[in-house]
Short mmCIF file of C-alpha atoms and ligand atoms in Angstrom, two decimals:
data_model
loop_
_atom_site.label_atom_id
_atom_site.label_comp_id
_atom_site.label_asym_id
_atom_site.label_seq_id
_atom_site.Cartn_x
_atom_site.Cartn_y
_atom_site.Cartn_z
CA UNK A 8 -7.76 -30.19 -8.44
CA UNK A 9 -5.15 -32.78 -7.48
CA UNK A 10 -2.62 -32.39 -4.57
CA UNK A 11 -1.13 -35.20 -4.38
CA UNK A 12 2.08 -35.29 -6.67
CA UNK A 13 2.30 -31.32 -4.74
CA UNK A 14 3.94 -33.21 -1.46
CA UNK A 15 7.05 -33.48 -2.42
CA UNK A 16 7.47 -29.94 -3.01
CA UNK A 17 8.99 -27.31 -1.45
CA UNK A 18 8.48 -24.13 -0.51
CA UNK A 19 10.27 -21.11 1.74
CA UNK A 20 8.96 -17.74 2.32
CA UNK A 21 10.81 -15.24 3.45
CA UNK A 22 8.51 -12.68 5.88
CA UNK A 23 9.42 -8.99 7.12
CA UNK A 24 10.40 -8.34 10.54
CA UNK A 25 6.47 -6.81 12.48
CA UNK A 26 3.78 -9.63 14.20
CA UNK A 27 1.32 -8.43 11.23
CA UNK A 28 3.94 -9.63 8.76
CA UNK A 29 4.73 -12.64 10.49
CA UNK A 30 1.31 -13.78 10.97
CA UNK A 31 0.36 -14.37 7.91
CA UNK A 32 3.33 -16.28 6.99
CA UNK A 33 2.74 -18.70 9.70
CA UNK A 34 -0.61 -19.45 8.94
CA UNK A 35 -0.24 -19.55 5.28
CA UNK A 36 2.92 -21.70 5.76
CA UNK A 37 -0.08 -23.73 8.01
CA UNK A 38 -1.77 -23.96 5.59
CA UNK A 39 0.38 -24.79 2.89
CA UNK A 40 2.24 -28.11 4.84
CA UNK A 41 -1.41 -29.38 6.70
CA UNK A 42 -3.98 -28.51 3.58
CA UNK A 43 -1.68 -29.06 1.04
CA UNK A 44 0.45 -31.35 2.15
CA UNK A 45 3.57 -29.64 1.44
CA UNK A 46 7.23 -28.71 3.08
CA UNK A 47 7.62 -25.53 4.48
CA UNK A 48 10.72 -23.31 5.61
CA UNK A 49 9.24 -19.82 7.02
CA UNK A 50 13.09 -17.04 7.00
CA UNK A 51 11.99 -14.58 9.48
CA UNK A 52 13.80 -11.42 9.70
CA UNK A 53 14.43 -9.94 12.67
CA UNK A 54 15.33 -7.16 14.61
CA UNK A 55 17.14 -6.93 17.42
CA UNK A 56 15.47 -6.93 20.25
CA UNK A 57 12.15 -7.91 19.62
CA UNK A 58 10.64 -10.65 22.70
CA UNK A 59 7.10 -10.49 20.96
CA UNK A 60 7.95 -11.05 17.71
CA UNK A 61 10.44 -14.89 18.39
CA UNK A 62 8.01 -15.61 21.41
CA UNK A 63 5.45 -15.67 18.68
CA UNK A 64 7.14 -17.55 16.52
CA UNK A 65 8.56 -20.33 18.97
CA UNK A 66 4.67 -20.40 20.48
CA UNK A 67 3.66 -23.61 19.63
CA UNK A 68 0.30 -23.80 18.16
CA UNK A 69 2.08 -21.85 14.75
CA UNK A 70 5.22 -23.03 13.53
CA UNK A 71 5.09 -26.56 15.03
CA UNK A 72 4.58 -28.19 11.55
CA UNK A 73 7.05 -25.55 10.07
CA UNK A 74 11.10 -25.31 9.70
CA UNK A 75 11.52 -21.60 11.35
CA UNK A 76 15.45 -19.74 10.15
CA UNK A 77 15.91 -16.68 12.22
CA UNK A 78 17.89 -14.49 9.19
CA UNK A 79 20.10 -12.82 11.90
CA UNK A 80 19.53 -9.09 12.64
CA UNK A 81 21.54 -7.00 11.39
CA UNK A 82 21.61 -2.72 12.51
CA UNK A 83 20.26 0.01 10.29
CA UNK A 84 20.54 2.46 13.13
CA UNK A 85 22.98 4.35 11.25
CA UNK A 86 20.42 4.51 8.09
CA UNK A 87 17.56 6.24 10.30
CA UNK A 88 16.43 8.86 12.61
CA UNK A 89 13.10 9.63 14.03
CA UNK A 90 11.62 10.80 11.59
CA UNK A 91 12.04 7.63 9.65
CA UNK A 92 9.03 5.84 8.47
CA UNK A 93 7.79 1.79 9.07
CA UNK A 94 7.97 1.65 5.12
CA UNK A 95 11.75 2.41 5.15
CA UNK A 96 12.01 1.60 8.62
CA UNK A 97 11.32 -2.23 7.33
CA UNK A 98 12.61 -1.36 3.91
CA UNK A 99 15.88 -0.69 4.82
CA UNK A 100 15.78 -3.94 7.40
CA UNK A 101 15.28 -6.07 4.18
CA UNK A 102 18.11 -5.14 1.89
CA UNK A 103 20.26 -5.05 4.71
CA UNK A 104 19.49 -8.43 5.81
CA UNK A 105 19.58 -9.32 2.24
CA UNK A 106 23.04 -11.40 2.40
CA UNK A 107 21.62 -12.96 5.26
CA UNK A 108 18.56 -13.72 3.40
CA UNK A 109 21.22 -15.76 0.80
CA UNK A 110 23.24 -17.78 2.98
CA UNK A 111 20.13 -19.51 5.02
CA UNK A 112 17.95 -19.96 0.93
CA UNK A 113 21.81 -21.03 -0.08
CA UNK A 114 21.58 -23.48 2.79
CA UNK A 115 19.06 -25.28 1.96
CA UNK A 116 18.09 -24.79 -1.50
CA UNK A 117 19.12 -27.64 -2.96
CA UNK A 118 15.54 -28.53 -1.78
CA UNK A 119 14.04 -25.86 -2.82
CA UNK A 120 11.93 -25.28 -5.31
CA UNK A 121 10.02 -22.20 -4.89
CA UNK A 122 11.06 -19.28 -2.78
CA UNK A 123 7.54 -16.52 -1.70
CA UNK A 124 8.35 -13.28 -0.63
CA UNK A 125 6.11 -10.96 1.07
CA UNK A 126 5.39 -7.63 0.27
CA UNK A 127 8.03 -5.90 1.62
CA UNK A 128 10.32 -8.87 1.22
CA UNK A 129 10.53 -8.53 -3.13
CA UNK A 130 14.12 -7.13 -3.18
CA UNK A 131 14.98 -10.73 -2.38
CA UNK A 132 13.35 -12.33 -5.62
CA UNK A 133 16.87 -11.06 -7.83
CA UNK A 134 19.03 -14.00 -5.19
CA UNK A 135 15.81 -16.23 -6.13
CA UNK A 136 17.10 -16.05 -9.29
CA UNK A 137 20.04 -17.42 -8.36
CA UNK A 138 19.07 -19.36 -6.75
CA UNK A 139 16.88 -21.21 -10.18
CA UNK A 140 13.60 -20.98 -7.71
CA UNK A 141 10.51 -19.98 -9.15
CA UNK A 142 9.37 -16.84 -7.01
CA UNK A 143 5.98 -15.60 -5.46
CA UNK A 144 4.52 -12.26 -4.41
CA UNK A 145 2.94 -12.79 -1.21
CA UNK A 146 0.89 -9.71 -0.39
CA UNK A 147 -1.18 -10.26 2.63
CA UNK A 148 -3.38 -8.16 1.91
CA UNK A 149 -6.68 -7.61 -0.90
CA UNK A 150 -6.52 -7.36 -4.93
CA UNK A 151 -7.78 -4.01 -4.68
CA UNK A 152 -4.32 -2.92 -2.09
CA UNK A 153 -2.98 -4.97 -5.09
CA UNK A 154 -3.76 -3.26 -7.77
CA UNK A 155 -2.78 0.18 -6.48
CA UNK A 156 -0.12 -0.84 -5.50
CA UNK A 157 1.50 -2.42 -9.16
CA UNK A 158 -0.25 0.59 -10.53
CA UNK A 159 1.57 3.77 -8.72
CA UNK A 160 4.65 3.34 -10.77
CA UNK A 161 2.09 3.97 -13.98
CA UNK A 162 -0.08 6.85 -11.99
CA UNK A 163 3.74 8.46 -10.58
CA UNK A 164 4.38 9.27 -14.61
CA UNK A 165 0.84 10.68 -15.12
CA UNK A 166 0.29 12.56 -12.45
CA UNK A 167 1.70 15.34 -11.20
CA UNK A 168 1.68 16.69 -7.20
CA UNK A 169 0.85 15.45 -4.42
CA UNK A 170 -1.94 13.10 -4.59
CA UNK A 171 -3.76 14.73 -1.67
CA UNK A 172 -4.00 16.96 -3.21
CA UNK A 173 -5.66 16.25 -6.01
CA UNK A 174 -9.91 16.85 -6.21
CA UNK A 175 -10.67 13.90 -8.09
CA UNK A 176 -9.96 10.82 -7.13
CA UNK A 177 -7.59 8.31 -8.12
CA UNK A 178 -8.61 5.75 -11.48
CA UNK A 179 -6.89 2.73 -11.59
CA UNK A 180 -8.52 0.46 -15.05
CA UNK A 181 -11.26 -2.04 -14.20
CA UNK A 182 -11.13 -0.96 -10.41
CA UNK A 183 -12.69 1.52 -7.78
CA UNK A 184 -11.31 4.44 -7.92
CA UNK A 185 -8.91 5.51 -4.26
CA UNK A 186 -10.21 8.70 -3.20
CA UNK A 187 -6.99 10.61 -2.18
CA UNK A 188 -7.99 10.48 0.79
CA UNK A 189 -7.88 7.29 1.13
CA UNK A 190 -4.33 6.94 -0.53
CA UNK A 191 -2.18 4.28 1.10
CA UNK A 192 1.02 5.97 4.00
CA UNK A 193 3.29 5.68 1.46
CA UNK A 194 1.67 7.45 -0.75
CA UNK A 195 0.74 10.56 0.97
CA UNK A 196 3.88 12.16 0.63
CA UNK A 197 6.17 11.93 -2.94
CA UNK A 198 8.65 14.10 -1.51
CA UNK A 199 9.10 11.09 1.24
CA UNK A 200 11.97 7.80 1.23
CA UNK A 201 9.05 5.54 1.56
CA UNK A 202 7.43 6.34 -1.37
CA UNK A 203 9.81 5.69 -3.50
CA UNK A 204 10.13 2.24 -1.24
CA UNK A 205 6.67 1.61 -2.34
CA UNK A 206 7.16 2.46 -5.59
CA UNK A 207 9.68 -0.17 -6.39
CA UNK A 208 7.43 -2.52 -4.57
CA UNK A 209 5.23 -2.01 -7.03
CA UNK A 210 7.55 -2.77 -9.21
CA UNK A 211 8.41 -5.83 -7.29
CA UNK A 212 4.85 -6.77 -7.42
CA UNK A 213 5.88 -7.65 -10.53
CA UNK A 214 8.93 -8.62 -11.35
CA UNK A 215 7.34 -12.45 -10.36
CA UNK A 216 5.34 -15.42 -11.80
CA UNK A 217 2.96 -14.88 -9.95
CA UNK A 218 1.22 -12.75 -6.93
CA UNK A 219 -1.22 -14.83 -3.52
CA UNK A 220 -3.84 -12.54 -1.64
CA UNK A 221 -4.28 -13.54 1.31
CA UNK A 222 -8.39 -12.68 -0.05
CA UNK A 223 -10.89 -14.52 -2.08
CA UNK A 224 -13.41 -14.36 -4.63
CA UNK A 225 -16.16 -13.25 -3.06
CA UNK A 226 -15.16 -10.43 -1.09
CA UNK A 227 -12.37 -8.34 -4.20
CA UNK A 228 -14.63 -9.41 -7.77
CA UNK A 229 -14.04 -6.65 -8.96
CA UNK A 230 -10.90 -6.03 -8.97
CA UNK A 231 -9.14 -9.79 -9.02
CA UNK A 232 -11.35 -9.23 -12.41
CA UNK A 233 -9.62 -6.19 -12.67
CA UNK A 234 -6.28 -7.13 -12.00
CA UNK A 235 -6.67 -11.00 -14.46
CA UNK A 236 -8.49 -9.01 -17.19
CA UNK A 237 -8.20 -5.46 -18.35
CA UNK A 238 -6.09 -4.66 -20.46
CA UNK A 239 -4.05 -1.62 -19.35
CA UNK A 240 -3.69 -3.43 -15.77
CA UNK A 241 -3.26 -7.29 -16.22
CA UNK A 242 -0.09 -5.52 -18.63
CA UNK A 243 1.27 -3.91 -15.46
CA UNK A 244 0.55 -6.66 -13.48
CA UNK A 245 1.90 -9.75 -16.67
CA UNK A 246 1.49 -12.80 -14.28
CA UNK A 247 -0.95 -14.79 -12.46
CA UNK A 248 -2.53 -13.89 -9.71
CA UNK A 249 -4.14 -16.00 -6.62
CA UNK A 250 -6.77 -14.54 -4.06
CA UNK A 251 -5.87 -18.08 -1.77
CA UNK A 252 -7.67 -16.15 1.14
CA UNK A 253 -9.07 -15.91 3.62
CA UNK A 254 -6.21 -17.56 6.10
CA UNK A 255 -6.27 -16.26 8.96
CA UNK A 256 -4.64 -17.73 12.50
CA UNK A 257 -5.88 -20.90 14.60
CA UNK A 258 -5.10 -20.02 18.20
CA UNK A 259 -6.01 -22.64 21.51
CA UNK A 260 -7.13 -20.75 24.04
CA UNK A 261 -3.85 -21.70 26.68
CA UNK A 262 -3.33 -20.42 30.00
CA UNK A 263 -3.41 -17.02 30.82
CA UNK A 264 -6.14 -16.07 28.72
CA UNK A 265 -8.84 -17.77 31.11
CA UNK A 266 -9.78 -14.97 32.18
CA UNK A 267 -11.38 -13.12 29.54
CA UNK A 268 -13.08 -15.45 28.16
CA UNK A 269 -14.48 -16.82 31.42
CA UNK A 270 -15.96 -12.90 31.43
CA UNK A 271 -17.04 -13.49 27.89
CA UNK A 272 -18.61 -16.54 28.89
CA UNK A 273 -21.48 -14.10 31.82
CA UNK A 274 -22.07 -11.35 28.58
CA UNK A 275 -24.89 -12.48 26.82
CA UNK A 276 -24.47 -13.13 23.02
CA UNK A 277 -23.69 -10.68 21.13
CA UNK A 278 -22.90 -7.60 22.96
CA UNK A 279 -19.52 -7.07 23.57
CA UNK A 280 -18.24 -4.26 21.27
CA UNK A 281 -14.38 -5.56 21.32
CA UNK A 282 -11.59 -2.38 20.72
CA UNK A 283 -7.93 -2.75 19.14
CA UNK A 284 -5.85 -1.05 16.84
CA UNK A 285 -3.90 -4.00 15.75
CA UNK A 286 -0.21 -5.13 16.63
CA UNK A 287 1.21 -1.34 16.06
CA UNK A 288 -1.41 1.00 16.66
CA UNK A 289 -1.67 4.42 18.67
CA UNK A 290 -3.76 7.51 19.91
CA UNK A 291 -3.12 10.53 21.31
CA UNK A 292 -3.70 11.86 24.84
CA UNK A 293 -6.76 13.42 24.47
CA UNK A 294 -8.51 10.36 21.32
CA UNK A 295 -7.32 7.96 24.49
CA UNK A 296 -9.81 10.18 26.48
CA UNK A 297 -13.01 10.37 23.58
CA UNK A 298 -12.83 7.67 23.66
CA UNK A 299 -13.24 6.09 27.09
CA UNK A 300 -15.84 8.65 27.52
CA UNK A 301 -17.58 7.13 23.92
CA UNK A 302 -17.38 3.50 25.98
CA UNK A 303 -18.27 5.03 28.95
CA UNK A 304 -21.45 6.64 27.82
CA UNK A 305 -22.42 3.76 25.59
CA UNK A 306 -22.86 2.14 28.93
CA UNK A 307 -22.51 -1.05 26.35
CA UNK A 308 -20.06 -3.77 27.20
CA UNK A 309 -16.65 -3.62 25.79
CA UNK A 310 -13.42 -5.30 25.82
CA UNK A 311 -10.17 -2.71 25.19
CA UNK A 312 -7.28 -3.00 24.38
CA UNK A 313 -5.24 -0.09 25.16
CA UNK A 314 -1.29 1.44 24.85
CA UNK A 315 0.30 4.60 25.83
CA UNK A 316 -0.50 7.90 23.50
CA UNK A 317 1.83 8.97 20.91
CA UNK A 318 0.96 10.76 17.86
CA UNK A 319 -2.56 10.12 16.89
CA UNK A 320 -2.91 7.23 13.96
CA UNK A 321 0.95 6.44 14.70
CA UNK A 322 2.32 3.22 13.87
CA UNK A 323 5.64 3.70 16.28
CA UNK A 324 5.87 1.02 18.21
CA UNK A 325 4.89 -2.17 15.35
CA UNK A 326 8.40 -3.06 16.51
CA UNK A 327 8.06 -2.73 19.67
CA UNK A 328 3.98 -4.99 20.24
CA UNK A 329 3.62 -5.34 23.66
CA UNK A 330 6.75 -3.36 25.80
CA UNK A 331 6.41 -1.62 27.90
CA UNK A 332 3.50 -1.58 29.20
CA UNK A 333 2.68 1.46 31.27
CA UNK A 334 -0.53 2.31 34.41
CA UNK A 335 -3.06 2.70 32.37
CA UNK A 336 -4.64 4.77 35.10
CA UNK A 337 -2.22 7.24 33.73
CA UNK A 338 -3.23 8.00 30.41
CA UNK A 339 -7.37 7.00 30.37
CA UNK A 340 -10.09 9.28 32.26
CA UNK A 341 -9.97 9.78 36.06
CA UNK A 342 -11.96 7.16 37.36
CA UNK A 343 -12.60 5.89 34.09
CA UNK A 344 -10.83 2.24 35.09
CA UNK A 345 -13.55 2.06 38.84
CA UNK A 346 -16.79 3.12 36.51
CA UNK A 347 -17.22 1.17 33.70
CA UNK A 348 -15.86 -2.07 36.29
CA UNK A 349 -18.98 -3.68 35.67
CA UNK A 350 -19.61 -2.91 32.12
CA UNK A 351 -16.24 -3.35 30.38
CA UNK A 352 -13.33 -5.09 30.85
CA UNK A 353 -9.22 -3.26 29.65
CA UNK A 354 -7.05 -5.31 28.57
CA UNK A 355 -3.46 -3.64 28.24
CA UNK A 356 -1.31 -3.59 25.71
CA UNK A 357 -1.95 -7.40 23.96
CA UNK A 358 -4.85 -10.24 24.07
CA UNK A 359 -5.52 -12.45 22.27
CA UNK A 360 -7.50 -11.00 19.61
CA UNK A 361 -9.32 -14.03 18.00
CA UNK A 362 -10.34 -15.49 21.06
CA UNK A 363 -12.25 -12.12 21.54
CA UNK A 364 -13.48 -12.61 17.83
CA UNK A 365 -14.96 -15.78 17.77
CA UNK A 366 -16.42 -15.51 21.13
CA UNK A 367 -20.57 -15.67 20.65
CA UNK A 368 -20.75 -12.36 23.27
CA UNK A 369 -18.69 -10.42 21.16
CA UNK A 370 -20.91 -8.29 18.82
CA UNK A 371 -19.31 -5.88 17.04
CA UNK A 372 -14.95 -4.73 16.92
CA UNK A 373 -13.72 -1.23 16.63
CA UNK A 374 -11.09 -2.01 14.38
CA UNK A 375 -8.13 -0.18 13.02
CA UNK A 376 -9.26 -1.92 9.78
CA UNK A 377 -5.26 -4.06 9.01
CA UNK A 378 -5.67 -6.43 6.82
CA UNK A 379 -5.60 -9.44 9.22
CA UNK A 380 -7.79 -7.99 11.81
CA UNK A 381 -10.34 -7.52 8.95
CA UNK A 382 -9.82 -11.04 8.23
CA UNK A 383 -10.35 -12.29 11.98
CA UNK A 384 -14.03 -10.30 12.18
CA UNK A 385 -15.38 -10.79 9.09
CA UNK A 386 -14.39 -14.62 9.35
CA UNK A 387 -15.83 -14.50 12.96
CA UNK A 388 -19.04 -12.46 11.68
CA UNK A 389 -18.58 -9.98 13.38
CA UNK A 390 -19.73 -5.71 11.91
CA UNK A 391 -16.65 -3.16 12.14
CA UNK A 392 -16.44 0.27 13.31
CA UNK A 393 -13.60 1.30 10.91
CA UNK A 394 -10.88 3.28 12.59
CA UNK A 395 -7.81 3.16 10.46
CA UNK A 396 -4.92 4.96 10.54
CA UNK A 397 -2.08 3.32 9.35
CA UNK A 398 -0.45 1.38 5.74
CA UNK A 399 -4.21 0.19 3.51
CA UNK A 400 -6.21 0.36 6.56
CA UNK A 401 -7.99 3.54 4.17
CA UNK A 402 -8.32 1.90 1.81
CA UNK A 403 -9.98 -1.28 3.64
CA UNK A 404 -12.17 0.67 5.59
CA UNK A 405 -13.23 2.65 2.22
CA UNK A 406 -13.56 -1.13 1.38
CA UNK A 407 -16.12 -2.95 4.16
CA UNK A 408 -18.74 0.60 4.23
CA UNK A 409 -19.21 1.47 1.50
CA UNK A 410 -18.64 -2.26 -1.48
CA UNK A 411 -19.31 -5.07 1.93
CA UNK A 412 -21.86 -3.27 4.01
CA UNK A 413 -20.82 -4.44 6.62
CA UNK A 414 -19.21 -2.16 8.81
CA UNK A 415 -19.77 1.62 10.00
CA UNK A 416 -17.28 4.37 10.42
CA UNK A 417 -16.96 8.17 12.13
CA UNK A 418 -17.40 10.92 9.84
CA UNK A 419 -14.07 12.57 9.50
CA UNK A 420 -10.81 10.67 9.67
CA UNK A 421 -9.42 9.34 12.42
CA UNK A 422 -6.56 10.88 11.38
CA UNK A 423 -7.76 13.77 10.02
CA UNK A 424 -8.68 15.09 13.75
CA UNK A 425 -10.25 13.44 16.63
CA UNK A 426 -13.84 11.49 16.99
CA UNK A 427 -15.88 13.63 19.62
CA UNK A 428 -17.00 11.00 22.90
CA UNK A 429 -20.99 11.98 21.37
CA UNK A 430 -19.96 10.22 18.09
CA UNK A 431 -18.53 6.83 19.65
CA UNK A 432 -21.03 6.66 21.42
CA UNK A 433 -23.41 7.10 18.35
CA UNK A 434 -20.61 4.14 16.93
CA UNK A 435 -21.62 2.24 19.61
CA UNK A 436 -25.03 2.26 19.97
CA UNK A 437 -25.60 1.60 16.16
CA UNK A 438 -23.61 -1.57 16.19
CA UNK A 439 -25.10 -2.84 19.42
CA UNK A 440 -28.13 -2.20 19.53
CA UNK A 441 -29.83 -1.21 16.15
CA UNK A 442 -31.60 -2.27 13.25
CA UNK A 443 -28.62 -0.81 11.70
CA UNK A 444 -26.29 -2.91 13.38
CA UNK A 445 -28.12 -5.92 12.93
CA UNK A 446 -28.21 -5.45 9.63
CA UNK A 447 -24.08 -5.71 9.66
CA UNK A 448 -24.57 -8.71 11.03
CA UNK A 449 -27.22 -10.19 8.88
CA UNK A 450 -24.68 -9.34 6.06
CA UNK A 451 -20.94 -9.98 7.79
CA UNK A 452 -22.78 -13.56 8.38
CA UNK A 453 -22.87 -14.64 4.55
CA UNK A 454 -19.97 -13.67 3.86
CA UNK A 455 -18.60 -15.67 7.14
CA UNK A 456 -20.12 -18.60 4.76
CA UNK A 457 -18.49 -17.72 1.91
CA UNK A 458 -15.25 -17.82 3.15
CA UNK A 459 -15.54 -20.72 4.28
CA UNK A 460 -16.77 -22.20 1.43
CA UNK A 461 -13.69 -20.77 -1.22
CA UNK A 462 -11.72 -22.26 2.08
CA UNK A 463 -13.47 -25.97 1.63
CA UNK A 464 -12.16 -28.63 -0.75
CA UNK A 465 -13.01 -27.67 -4.11
CA UNK A 466 -13.44 -23.70 -3.30
CA UNK A 467 -12.06 -21.07 -4.47
CA UNK A 468 -9.10 -20.24 -2.81
CA UNK A 469 -8.05 -24.30 -2.51
CA UNK A 470 -8.45 -24.28 -6.04
CA UNK A 471 -6.54 -21.38 -6.64
CA UNK A 472 -3.56 -22.48 -4.19
CA UNK A 473 -3.88 -25.28 -6.31
CA UNK A 474 -2.94 -22.96 -9.10
CA UNK A 475 -0.01 -22.20 -7.50
CA UNK A 476 1.31 -25.47 -6.55
CA UNK A 477 1.05 -26.81 -9.88
CA UNK A 478 2.70 -24.22 -11.62
CA UNK A 479 5.69 -24.72 -9.52
CA UNK A 480 5.20 -28.60 -10.07
CA UNK A 481 5.29 -28.14 -13.38
CA UNK A 482 8.37 -24.78 -13.99
CA UNK A 483 9.94 -27.89 -11.58
CA UNK A 484 9.20 -30.52 -13.68
CA UNK A 485 10.44 -28.26 -16.95
CA UNK A 486 13.00 -27.01 -15.08
CA UNK A 487 11.81 -23.03 -16.31
CA UNK A 488 12.88 -21.75 -13.39
CA UNK A 489 13.22 -17.53 -14.57
CA UNK A 490 10.71 -15.63 -15.93
N1 UDP B 30 -3.10 -8.98 17.47
C1 UDP B 30 -3.95 -9.50 19.07
N2 UDP B 30 -3.27 -8.67 19.93
C2 UDP B 30 -4.12 -7.91 19.70
C3 UDP B 30 -3.10 -6.47 18.89
C4 UDP B 30 -2.79 -7.64 17.28
O1 UDP B 30 -3.92 -10.67 18.44
O2 UDP B 30 -4.09 -7.08 20.89
C5 UDP B 30 -2.55 -9.44 16.42
C6 UDP B 30 -5.01 -9.79 15.28
O3 UDP B 30 -5.11 -11.12 15.49
C7 UDP B 30 -3.44 -9.83 14.09
C8 UDP B 30 -2.79 -8.96 14.37
O4 UDP B 30 -2.10 -9.42 15.12
O5 UDP B 30 -3.54 -11.04 13.84
C9 UDP B 30 -2.78 -7.19 13.31
O6 UDP B 30 -2.61 -7.57 11.83
P1 UDP B 30 -3.43 -6.31 11.59
O7 UDP B 30 -2.78 -6.37 9.80
O8 UDP B 30 -4.46 -6.85 11.50
O9 UDP B 30 -2.59 -5.59 11.61
P2 UDP B 30 -0.98 -4.25 12.33
O10 UDP B 30 -1.16 -5.06 13.35
O11 UDP B 30 -0.04 -5.18 10.93
O12 UDP B 30 -1.01 -2.92 11.58
#
């Protein structure tokens, strides 16, 4: 694959708000600049009062080589209440920001050749048409999730009643069926607005000239094949799909994180369990207590990023990450911090996850299975305890445990009840002490190597990105912008 003539391309990438969305967009932008020599402008739909995101965007290692345009925040407070779900809020934010997106794009449009929108920004695709830009959707997740999303409008017509009440799994042509309990959050209640937003997103993907996914061939072969070749599914998709990942952050150690790495330096190889629930995940007070006791009783080393309790499986802190670190002793079991002083580290609110996962002392990751966290774990060769909470995390957990064999999980879904301390203890010991953990570690090492290969020059993900860029180039040369 040649990428010499791609050096004169200028691509805009539009990100929805939320750290878990901005990170993969910045990572994609950086890869396009560094590896494919493309000029990139990132447009970020911002929310009022979100200092962590602003900090992240401006932090040097992520934004150095990118032109970053922040779309001014919009006020949607009149459109939402306490019950408005996260997907609905995101879609409302993006919808309200569209005039700002349009003017920002117009301001550089003479120089842009393509617009890549993230999964929550598909409503901006018509703006790409107005400006005669080639348009892609970037889904920073896996192909199985993409298959479910594009096929959901068909399921909507074929299936009556709530998906979660069904006994049989949902069939997606050519793909592994999705168990009703594993459906993505917006499919949990077909009467909620976020379901309608999700259906619109699925249709939106298919209006693009191609779908970019943060996955790679070896991790997702069945669903990728189905999206491309299954007669029914590929017709619904209606265009090419590109597996361009796994794209993950590569951050450098900075002042302030020394304490964690210094502690890790003193621990034996692969002996520490890292516990974190992404940028937005929270646990109930009761679950925090059981998790704390489980960690303590396991007598295994740990680093736990702790947030104040909220409703179980909540994504309520999605927009407010890093704020409001209350006194941890208010919600951790009495004496826990003192008793585990020599066993583990408890970090309030936020830790530099990739530094922890790449450290040789880290031997397992108890994770909510957000796709960024999943990729960061796999690419560092760290097996997981899957603890899905929201979004598409239940699907991810099933893929990790049942297909890839690189994770174990509690017997019941953490969103369906409290996982007791005894089970936590057993999972932790299995991960760090028993043969099963060792076998998972061996399997995840193979995936780590295959991920490196996919991203290397002439690897499958590298070639896939080149194909997408060639498509932009050809459409520009032919002035064939609109699908
Ligand atoms: N993250 C981090 N420190 C934390 C929590 C999260 O660095 O304490 C980063 C993590 O490395 C990942 C992102 O935030 O890149 C979370 O994305 P993911 O898709 O895993 O979950 P989401 O936050 O979208 O639920």
